């Protein structure tokens, strides 16, 4: 059985969803009430792969909302409680979706293996970042040529390059795709210098230096909503892959010559009878989902019950190959630019 741990995109959304599901007592509560609300297993689901295998899964809402991010202890408790529930339900492999994997890593939850009477078994959980990184690279490889961008001549900026997903994307682009130039963007210099050394290349630039130079920008950082970008300084065409969470670049940037694609999103080949992706405002919530969630499904399809994506900067090209091949075999495709580009992509 696979599991997905998620959360609503905002407190308002969470209240609305709780009302729909009949949890009126929680729905009507203020943020303090939600801070003490336990995680809920809200949905069971069955998924059939075109390769013939049927798997069962469950969605656990952690009852975390982004408004709780500044409440360190609450955020930590929400993630650990949801993981405990997944383990108690006997789920073999559970993906930590949305902010939950970031909370896990940034708040160093590895130190908190004991939750009440439960000792969390880390091999039951995955961040899903390997699949996310592979999906973003594939989206880049499929969609840039559709805009007339020649990958061999392309200058690619990775914003969040030193992060778990970003560093994997950089490794893939350097070793597999072979782009002309790679710009490494993040705030702290030391991890960028380490990455540059590992890659044997890449240029460290600030965001404002990188953006006007880049034909393709991969965003794999949670950027502040207040971020201002001068559209007039961007190249045309420019492919922006918005792989961060929340996905807020479209409204800021889309316009003539700038094409924003939601990054790290996959579509399954048939409808899945679930409602959980309505929370995430997917265009086709019956089929589309975050790639990190799909990783848990893929690991279940492949009978690979292990913490496949775990820790920071452990994503290898071989792991990306494995999860990418499984993704295609089990009926997932990447989200691509809309229909008028499809002919070019095909
Ligand atoms: P990490 O914490 O490992 O990395 C974040 C990276 O972003 C670091 O390089 C960090 O470096 C950089 N960064 C953070 N803030 C800024 C900023 N203001 N300006 C420039 N760089 C910044 O995160 P992950 O790799 O695990 O995740 C990256 C993003 O992908 C997150 O937003 C996450 O929510 C999203 N994600 C999407 C998934 C999907 O399925 N679509 C699945 C999983 C994650 P520094 O601190 O030095 O700036």
GROMACS .gro file of N, CA and C in nm, residues 166-291:
model
  378
  166UNK      N    1   1.725   2.078  -0.700
  166UNK     CA    2   1.806   2.162  -0.788
  166UNK      C    3   1.939   2.098  -0.824
  167UNK      N    4   2.007   2.040  -0.725
  167UNK     CA    5   2.139   1.981  -0.754
  167UNK      C    6   2.123   1.861  -0.845
  168UNK      N    7   2.015   1.783  -0.828
  168UNK     CA    8   1.991   1.668  -0.917
  168UNK      C    9   1.963   1.716  -1.059
  169UNK      N   10   1.885   1.822  -1.071
  169UNK     CA   11   1.855   1.879  -1.203
  169UNK      C   12   1.987   1.925  -1.269
  170UNK      N   13   2.072   1.989  -1.191
  170UNK     CA   14   2.201   2.037  -1.247
  170UNK      C   15   2.286   1.919  -1.293
  171UNK      N   16   2.290   1.813  -1.215
  171UNK     CA   17   2.369   1.695  -1.255
  171UNK      C   18   2.318   1.638  -1.386
  172UNK      N   19   2.184   1.630  -1.396
  172UNK     CA   20   2.124   1.573  -1.518
  172UNK      C   21   2.152   1.664  -1.639
  173UNK      N   22   2.134   1.793  -1.620
  173UNK     CA   23   2.153   1.885  -1.733
  173UNK      C   24   2.299   1.886  -1.779
  174UNK      N   25   2.392   1.873  -1.686
  174UNK     CA   26   2.535   1.870  -1.721
  174UNK      C   27   2.573   1.741  -1.790
  175UNK      N   28   2.522   1.630  -1.735
  175UNK     CA   29   2.570   1.498  -1.781
  175UNK      C   30   2.485   1.433  -1.888
  176UNK      N   31   2.358   1.462  -1.889
  176UNK     CA   32   2.270   1.392  -1.983
  176UNK      C   33   2.221   1.484  -2.094
  177UNK      N   34   2.159   1.597  -2.057
  177UNK     CA   35   2.100   1.684  -2.159
  177UNK      C   36   2.211   1.753  -2.238
  178UNK      N   37   2.313   1.802  -2.165
  178UNK     CA   38   2.422   1.872  -2.231
  178UNK      C   39   2.382   2.010  -2.282
  179UNK      N   40   2.344   2.099  -2.189
  179UNK     CA   41   2.309   2.237  -2.230
  179UNK      C   42   2.438   2.319  -2.242
  180UNK      N   43   2.429   2.433  -2.312
  180UNK     CA   44   2.550   2.512  -2.338
  180UNK      C   45   2.606   2.573  -2.210
  181UNK      N   46   2.519   2.634  -2.130
  181UNK     CA   47   2.566   2.699  -2.006
  181UNK      C   48   2.467   2.677  -1.894
  182UNK      N   49   2.521   2.659  -1.775
  182UNK     CA   50   2.436   2.636  -1.658
  182UNK      C   51   2.465   2.746  -1.556
  183UNK      N   52   2.361   2.819  -1.515
  183UNK     CA   53   2.378   2.923  -1.414
  183UNK      C   54   2.325   2.870  -1.281
  184UNK      N   55   2.407   2.877  -1.180
  184UNK     CA   56   2.370   2.822  -1.049
  184UNK      C   57   2.328   2.938  -0.958
  185UNK      N   58   2.202   2.935  -0.914
  185UNK     CA   59   2.148   3.047  -0.835
  185UNK      C   60   2.095   2.997  -0.700
  186UNK      N   61   2.136   3.060  -0.594
  186UNK     CA   62   2.079   3.041  -0.459
  186UNK      C   63   2.136   3.153  -0.374
  187UNK      N   64   2.100   3.159  -0.246
  187UNK     CA   65   2.149   3.271  -0.165
  187UNK      C   66   2.286   3.244  -0.104
  188UNK      N   67   2.307   3.123  -0.052
  188UNK     CA   68   2.436   3.096   0.015
  188UNK      C   69   2.541   3.049  -0.086
  189UNK      N   70   2.660   3.106  -0.074
  189UNK     CA   71   2.765   3.078  -0.172
  189UNK      C   72   2.833   2.942  -0.152
  190UNK      N   73   2.855   2.903  -0.028
  190UNK     CA   74   2.935   2.781  -0.003
  190UNK      C   75   2.873   2.656  -0.070
  191UNK      N   76   2.742   2.629  -0.050
  191UNK     CA   77   2.687   2.511  -0.117
  191UNK      C   78   2.693   2.522  -0.270
  192UNK      N   79   2.687   2.644  -0.321
  192UNK     CA   80   2.696   2.662  -0.467
  192UNK      C   81   2.838   2.629  -0.515
  193UNK      N   82   2.937   2.671  -0.436
  193UNK     CA   83   3.077   2.641  -0.473
  193UNK      C   84   3.101   2.489  -0.469
  194UNK      N   85   3.044   2.423  -0.367
  194UNK     CA   86   3.059   2.276  -0.358
  194UNK      C   87   2.995   2.210  -0.479
  195UNK      N   88   2.878   2.259  -0.517
  195UNK     CA   89   2.807   2.201  -0.632
  195UNK      C   90   2.889   2.223  -0.760
  196UNK      N   91   2.940   2.343  -0.774
  196UNK     CA   92   3.019   2.376  -0.893
  196UNK      C   93   3.138   2.281  -0.905
  197UNK      N   94   3.198   2.251  -0.791
  197UNK     CA   95   3.314   2.160  -0.792
  197UNK      C   96   3.270   2.019  -0.833
  198UNK      N   97   3.157   1.974  -0.774
  198UNK     CA   98   3.107   1.839  -0.810
  198UNK      C   99   3.075   1.829  -0.958
  199UNK      N  100   3.014   1.935  -1.011
  199UNK     CA  101   2.971   1.933  -1.152
  199UNK      C  102   3.090   1.950  -1.246
  200UNK      N  103   3.195   2.011  -1.196
  200UNK     CA  104   3.308   2.047  -1.282
  200UNK      C  105   3.269   2.158  -1.377
  201UNK      N  106   3.180   2.245  -1.335
  201UNK     CA  107   3.138   2.358  -1.420
  201UNK      C  108   3.017   2.427  -1.364
  202UNK      N  109   2.958   2.514  -1.445
  202UNK     CA  110   2.843   2.594  -1.399
  202UNK      C  111   2.894   2.729  -1.350
  203UNK      N  112   2.812   2.831  -1.371
  203UNK     CA  113   2.851   2.967  -1.335
  203UNK      C  114   2.761   3.013  -1.220
  204UNK      N  115   2.820   3.061  -1.112
  204UNK     CA  116   2.741   3.107  -0.998
  204UNK      C  117   2.701   3.253  -1.023
  205UNK      N  118   2.570   3.276  -1.028
  205UNK     CA  119   2.519   3.411  -1.053
  205UNK      C  120   2.410   3.445  -0.953
  206UNK      N  121   2.388   3.574  -0.934
  206UNK     CA  122   2.272   3.615  -0.854
  206UNK      C  123   2.148   3.603  -0.943
  207UNK      N  124   2.031   3.606  -0.881
  207UNK     CA  125   1.907   3.593  -0.958
  207UNK      C  126   1.897   3.705  -1.062
  208UNK      N  127   1.930   3.826  -1.021
  208UNK     CA  128   1.914   3.938  -1.114
  208UNK      C  129   2.017   3.933  -1.228
  209UNK      N  130   2.131   3.870  -1.203
  209UNK     CA  131   2.229   3.852  -1.312
  209UNK      C  132   2.185   3.741  -1.407
  210UNK      N  133   2.129   3.632  -1.349
  210UNK     CA  134   2.099   3.513  -1.430
  210UNK      C  135   1.977   3.532  -1.520
  211UNK      N  136   1.873   3.598  -1.467
  211UNK     CA  137   1.746   3.602  -1.541
  211UNK      C  138   1.757   3.662  -1.682
  212UNK      N  139   1.824   3.776  -1.700
  212UNK     CA  140   1.826   3.833  -1.835
  212UNK      C  141   1.908   3.750  -1.934
  213UNK      N  142   1.992   3.658  -1.880
  213UNK     CA  143   2.081   3.579  -1.967
  213UNK      C  144   2.020   3.445  -2.007
  214UNK      N  145   1.916   3.403  -1.936
  214UNK     CA  146   1.872   3.263  -1.949
  214UNK      C  147   1.763   3.242  -2.053
  215UNK      N  148   1.781   3.136  -2.134
  215UNK     CA  149   1.675   3.093  -2.225
  215UNK      C  150   1.573   3.007  -2.151
  216UNK      N  151   1.622   2.940  -2.049
  216UNK     CA  152   1.535   2.852  -1.968
  216UNK      C  153   1.566   2.880  -1.820
  217UNK      N  154   1.461   2.894  -1.740
  217UNK     CA  155   1.481   2.909  -1.595
  217UNK      C  156   1.404   2.799  -1.523
  218UNK      N  157   1.477   2.721  -1.445
  218UNK     CA  158   1.414   2.617  -1.363
  218UNK      C  159   1.408   2.670  -1.221
  219UNK      N  160   1.285   2.682  -1.169
  219UNK     CA  161   1.267   2.734  -1.032
  219UNK      C  162   1.243   2.616  -0.940
  220UNK      N  163   1.340   2.589  -0.855
  220UNK     CA  164   1.321   2.482  -0.756
  220UNK      C  165   1.356   2.536  -0.617
  221UNK      N  166   1.294   2.647  -0.587
  221UNK     CA  167   1.307   2.710  -0.455
  221UNK      C  168   1.169   2.764  -0.421
  222UNK      N  169   1.135   2.765  -0.295
  222UNK     CA  170   1.009   2.830  -0.255
  222UNK      C  171   1.036   2.979  -0.250
  223UNK      N  172   0.993   3.052  -0.352
  223UNK     CA  173   1.024   3.194  -0.359
  223UNK      C  174   0.919   3.275  -0.284
  224UNK      N  175   0.961   3.386  -0.222
  224UNK     CA  176   0.862   3.468  -0.151
  224UNK      C  177   0.759   3.525  -0.248
  225UNK      N  178   0.635   3.535  -0.201
  225UNK     CA  179   0.528   3.588  -0.286
  225UNK      C  180   0.557   3.731  -0.330
  226UNK      N  181   0.639   3.800  -0.251
  226UNK     CA  182   0.667   3.941  -0.279
  226UNK      C  183   0.774   3.958  -0.387
  227UNK      N  184   0.832   3.848  -0.435
  227UNK     CA  185   0.940   3.858  -0.534
  227UNK      C  186   0.894   3.936  -0.657
  228UNK      N  187   0.971   4.037  -0.694
  228UNK     CA  188   0.938   4.118  -0.812
  228UNK      C  189   1.037   4.083  -0.922
  229UNK      N  190   0.984   4.057  -1.042
  229UNK     CA  191   1.072   4.028  -1.156
  229UNK      C  192   1.035   4.122  -1.270
  230UNK      N  193   1.136   4.185  -1.327
  230UNK     CA  194   1.111   4.276  -1.439
  230UNK      C  195   1.100   4.195  -1.568
  231UNK      N  196   0.975   4.178  -1.615
  231UNK     CA  197   0.949   4.094  -1.734
  231UNK      C  198   1.023   4.145  -1.856
  232UNK      N  199   1.042   4.277  -1.861
  232UNK     CA  200   1.101   4.335  -1.983
  232UNK      C  201   1.248   4.295  -1.999
  233UNK      N  202   1.308   4.246  -1.888
  233UNK     CA  203   1.451   4.211  -1.896
  233UNK      C  204   1.471   4.063  -1.933
  234UNK      N  205   1.361   3.989  -1.948
  234UNK     CA  206   1.375   3.845  -1.977
  234UNK      C  207   1.393   3.822  -2.126
  235UNK      N  208   1.454   3.710  -2.159
  235UNK     CA  209   1.474   3.678  -2.300
  235UNK      C  210   1.343   3.632  -2.362
  236UNK      N  211   1.338   3.636  -2.494
  236UNK     CA  212   1.218   3.591  -2.566
  236UNK      C  213   1.264   3.506  -2.685
  237UNK      N  214   1.227   3.379  -2.693
  237UNK     CA  215   1.143   3.308  -2.596
  237UNK      C  216   1.221   3.271  -2.471
  238UNK      N  217   1.145   3.254  -2.365
  238UNK     CA  218   1.204   3.207  -2.239
  238UNK      C  219   1.109   3.104  -2.178
  239UNK      N  220   1.163   2.988  -2.148
  239UNK     CA  221   1.083   2.884  -2.082
  239UNK      C  222   1.111   2.889  -1.933
  240UNK      N  223   1.004   2.907  -1.856
  240UNK     CA  224   1.015   2.910  -1.709
  240UNK      C  225   0.947   2.783  -1.656
  241UNK      N  226   1.021   2.701  -1.588
  241UNK     CA  227   0.961   2.581  -1.528
  241UNK      C  228   0.946   2.606  -1.379
  242UNK      N  229   0.823   2.620  -1.337
  242UNK     CA  230   0.792   2.657  -1.198
  242UNK      C  231   0.779   2.531  -1.113
  243UNK      N  232   0.895   2.484  -1.063
  243UNK     CA  233   0.895   2.359  -0.987
  243UNK      C  234   0.881   2.380  -0.838
  244UNK      N  235   0.881   2.505  -0.794
  244UNK     CA  236   0.873   2.531  -0.650
  244UNK      C  237   0.732   2.514  -0.598
  245UNK      N  238   0.719   2.523  -0.470
  245UNK     CA  239   0.587   2.518  -0.407
  245UNK      C  240   0.578   2.634  -0.310
  246UNK      N  241   0.477   2.716  -0.311
  246UNK     CA  242   0.363   2.712  -0.403
  246UNK      C  243   0.401   2.763  -0.543
  247UNK      N  244   0.320   2.726  -0.641
  247UNK     CA  245   0.347   2.764  -0.779
  247UNK      C  246   0.284   2.901  -0.805
  248UNK      N  247   0.369   3.004  -0.801
  248UNK     CA  248   0.312   3.139  -0.808
  248UNK      C  249   0.375   3.225  -0.917
  249UNK      N  250   0.445   3.160  -1.011
  249UNK     CA  251   0.515   3.241  -1.112
  249UNK      C  252   0.427   3.281  -1.229
  250UNK      N  253   0.326   3.198  -1.259
  250UNK     CA  254   0.246   3.220  -1.379
  250UNK      C  255   0.189   3.362  -1.382
  251UNK      N  256   0.128   3.401  -1.270
  251UNK     CA  257   0.064   3.533  -1.265
  251UNK      C  258   0.168   3.645  -1.274
  252UNK      N  259   0.289   3.620  -1.226
  252UNK     CA  260   0.391   3.724  -1.227
  252UNK      C  261   0.454   3.742  -1.365
  253UNK      N  262   0.470   3.630  -1.437
  253UNK     CA  263   0.562   3.632  -1.550
  253UNK      C  264   0.504   3.605  -1.687
  254UNK      N  265   0.395   3.528  -1.693
  254UNK     CA  266   0.349   3.485  -1.825
  254UNK      C  267   0.320   3.607  -1.910
  255UNK      N  268   0.360   3.601  -2.033
  255UNK     CA  269   0.337   3.713  -2.123
  255UNK      C  270   0.409   3.684  -2.252
  256UNK      N  271   0.410   3.781  -2.340
  256UNK     CA  272   0.470   3.758  -2.470
  256UNK      C  273   0.613   3.707  -2.455
  257UNK      N  274   0.635   3.592  -2.513
  257UNK     CA  275   0.772   3.539  -2.516
  257UNK      C  276   0.813   3.464  -2.390
  258UNK      N  277   0.740   3.482  -2.280
  258UNK     CA  278   0.775   3.410  -2.157
  258UNK      C  279   0.668   3.303  -2.133
  259UNK      N  280   0.712   3.179  -2.127
  259UNK     CA  281   0.618   3.067  -2.117
  259UNK      C  282   0.640   2.996  -1.985
  260UNK      N  283   0.538   2.999  -1.901
  260UNK     CA  284   0.551   2.938  -1.768
  260UNK      C  285   0.483   2.802  -1.767
  261UNK      N  286   0.558   2.702  -1.725
  261UNK     CA  287   0.507   2.565  -1.718
  261UNK      C  288   0.513   2.521  -1.573
  262UNK      N  289   0.404   2.461  -1.524
  262UNK     CA  290   0.406   2.411  -1.386
  262UNK      C  291   0.500   2.291  -1.380
  263UNK      N  292   0.602   2.302  -1.301
  263UNK     CA  293   0.704   2.197  -1.298
  263UNK      C  294   0.676   2.089  -1.196
  264UNK      N  295   0.727   1.969  -1.224
  264UNK     CA  296   0.714   1.859  -1.129
  264UNK      C  297   0.572   1.808  -1.117
  265UNK      N  298   0.496   1.822  -1.228
  265UNK     CA  299   0.358   1.770  -1.228
  265UNK      C  300   0.348   1.660  -1.334
  266UNK      N  301   0.283   1.551  -1.298
  266UNK     CA  302   0.262   1.442  -1.395
  266UNK      C  303   0.114   1.414  -1.411
  267UNK      N  304   0.085   1.347  -1.522
  267UNK     CA  305  -0.053   1.308  -1.551
  267UNK      C  306  -0.057   1.157  -1.570
  268UNK      N  307  -0.149   1.093  -1.500
  268UNK     CA  308  -0.167   0.948  -1.515
  268UNK      C  309  -0.253   0.922  -1.639
  269UNK      N  310  -0.241   0.801  -1.695
  269UNK     CA  311  -0.305   0.772  -1.825
  269UNK      C  312  -0.457   0.753  -1.813
  270UNK      N  313  -0.511   0.737  -1.695
  270UNK     CA  314  -0.658   0.727  -1.682
  270UNK      C  315  -0.701   0.797  -1.553
  271UNK      N  316  -0.832   0.820  -1.544
  271UNK     CA  317  -0.882   0.889  -1.424
  271UNK      C  318  -0.862   0.802  -1.300
  272UNK      N  319  -0.826   0.868  -1.191
  272UNK     CA  320  -0.814   0.798  -1.063
  272UNK      C  321  -0.932   0.848  -0.980
  273UNK      N  322  -1.004   0.758  -0.920
  273UNK     CA  323  -1.124   0.801  -0.847
  273UNK      C  324  -1.089   0.861  -0.712
  274UNK      N  325  -1.031   0.980  -0.711
  274UNK     CA  326  -0.997   1.047  -0.586
  274UNK      C  327  -1.034   1.193  -0.594
  275UNK      N  328  -1.036   1.260  -0.480
  275UNK     CA  329  -1.066   1.403  -0.484
  275UNK      C  330  -0.950   1.486  -0.428
  276UNK      N  331  -0.844   1.418  -0.386
  276UNK     CA  332  -0.737   1.488  -0.314
  276UNK      C  333  -0.667   1.596  -0.396
  277UNK      N  334  -0.658   1.580  -0.528
  277UNK     CA  335  -0.584   1.678  -0.607
  277UNK      C  336  -0.665   1.804  -0.636
  278UNK      N  337  -0.795   1.801  -0.604
  278UNK     CA  338  -0.874   1.925  -0.615
  278UNK      C  339  -0.817   2.029  -0.518
  279UNK      N  340  -0.767   1.980  -0.407
  279UNK     CA  341  -0.706   2.069  -0.308
  279UNK      C  342  -0.587   2.144  -0.366
  280UNK      N  343  -0.516   2.078  -0.456
  280UNK     CA  344  -0.392   2.135  -0.510
  280UNK      C  345  -0.418   2.215  -0.637
  281UNK      N  346  -0.544   2.235  -0.670
  281UNK     CA  347  -0.584   2.315  -0.787
  281UNK      C  348  -0.520   2.266  -0.916
  282UNK      N  349  -0.523   2.133  -0.936
  282UNK     CA  350  -0.475   2.078  -1.063
  282UNK      C  351  -0.581   2.104  -1.170
  283UNK      N  352  -0.536   2.121  -1.294
  283UNK     CA  353  -0.632   2.144  -1.402
  283UNK      C  354  -0.718   2.020  -1.427
  284UNK      N  355  -0.654   1.901  -1.420
  284UNK     CA  356  -0.728   1.775  -1.432
  284UNK      C  357  -0.704   1.696  -1.305
  285UNK      N  358  -0.777   1.728  -1.199
  285UNK     CA  359  -0.746   1.667  -1.069
  285UNK      C  360  -0.765   1.516  -1.064
  286UNK      N  361  -0.838   1.460  -1.160
  286UNK     CA  362  -0.855   1.315  -1.160
  286UNK      C  363  -0.732   1.241  -1.210
  287UNK      N  364  -0.643   1.315  -1.280
  287UNK     CA  365  -0.526   1.250  -1.339
  287UNK      C  366  -0.393   1.313  -1.301
  288UNK      N  367  -0.398   1.442  -1.269
  288UNK     CA  368  -0.271   1.510  -1.247
  288UNK      C  369  -0.234   1.513  -1.099
  289UNK      N  370  -0.105   1.512  -1.075
  289UNK     CA  371  -0.058   1.513  -0.935
  289UNK      C  372   0.086   1.559  -0.930
  290UNK      N  373   0.131   1.591  -0.808
  290UNK     CA  374   0.272   1.625  -0.790
  290UNK      C  375   0.355   1.498  -0.813
  291UNK      N  376   0.471   1.519  -0.878
  291UNK     CA  377   0.559   1.406  -0.908
  291UNK      C  378   0.605   1.333  -0.782
   0.00000   0.00000   0.00000
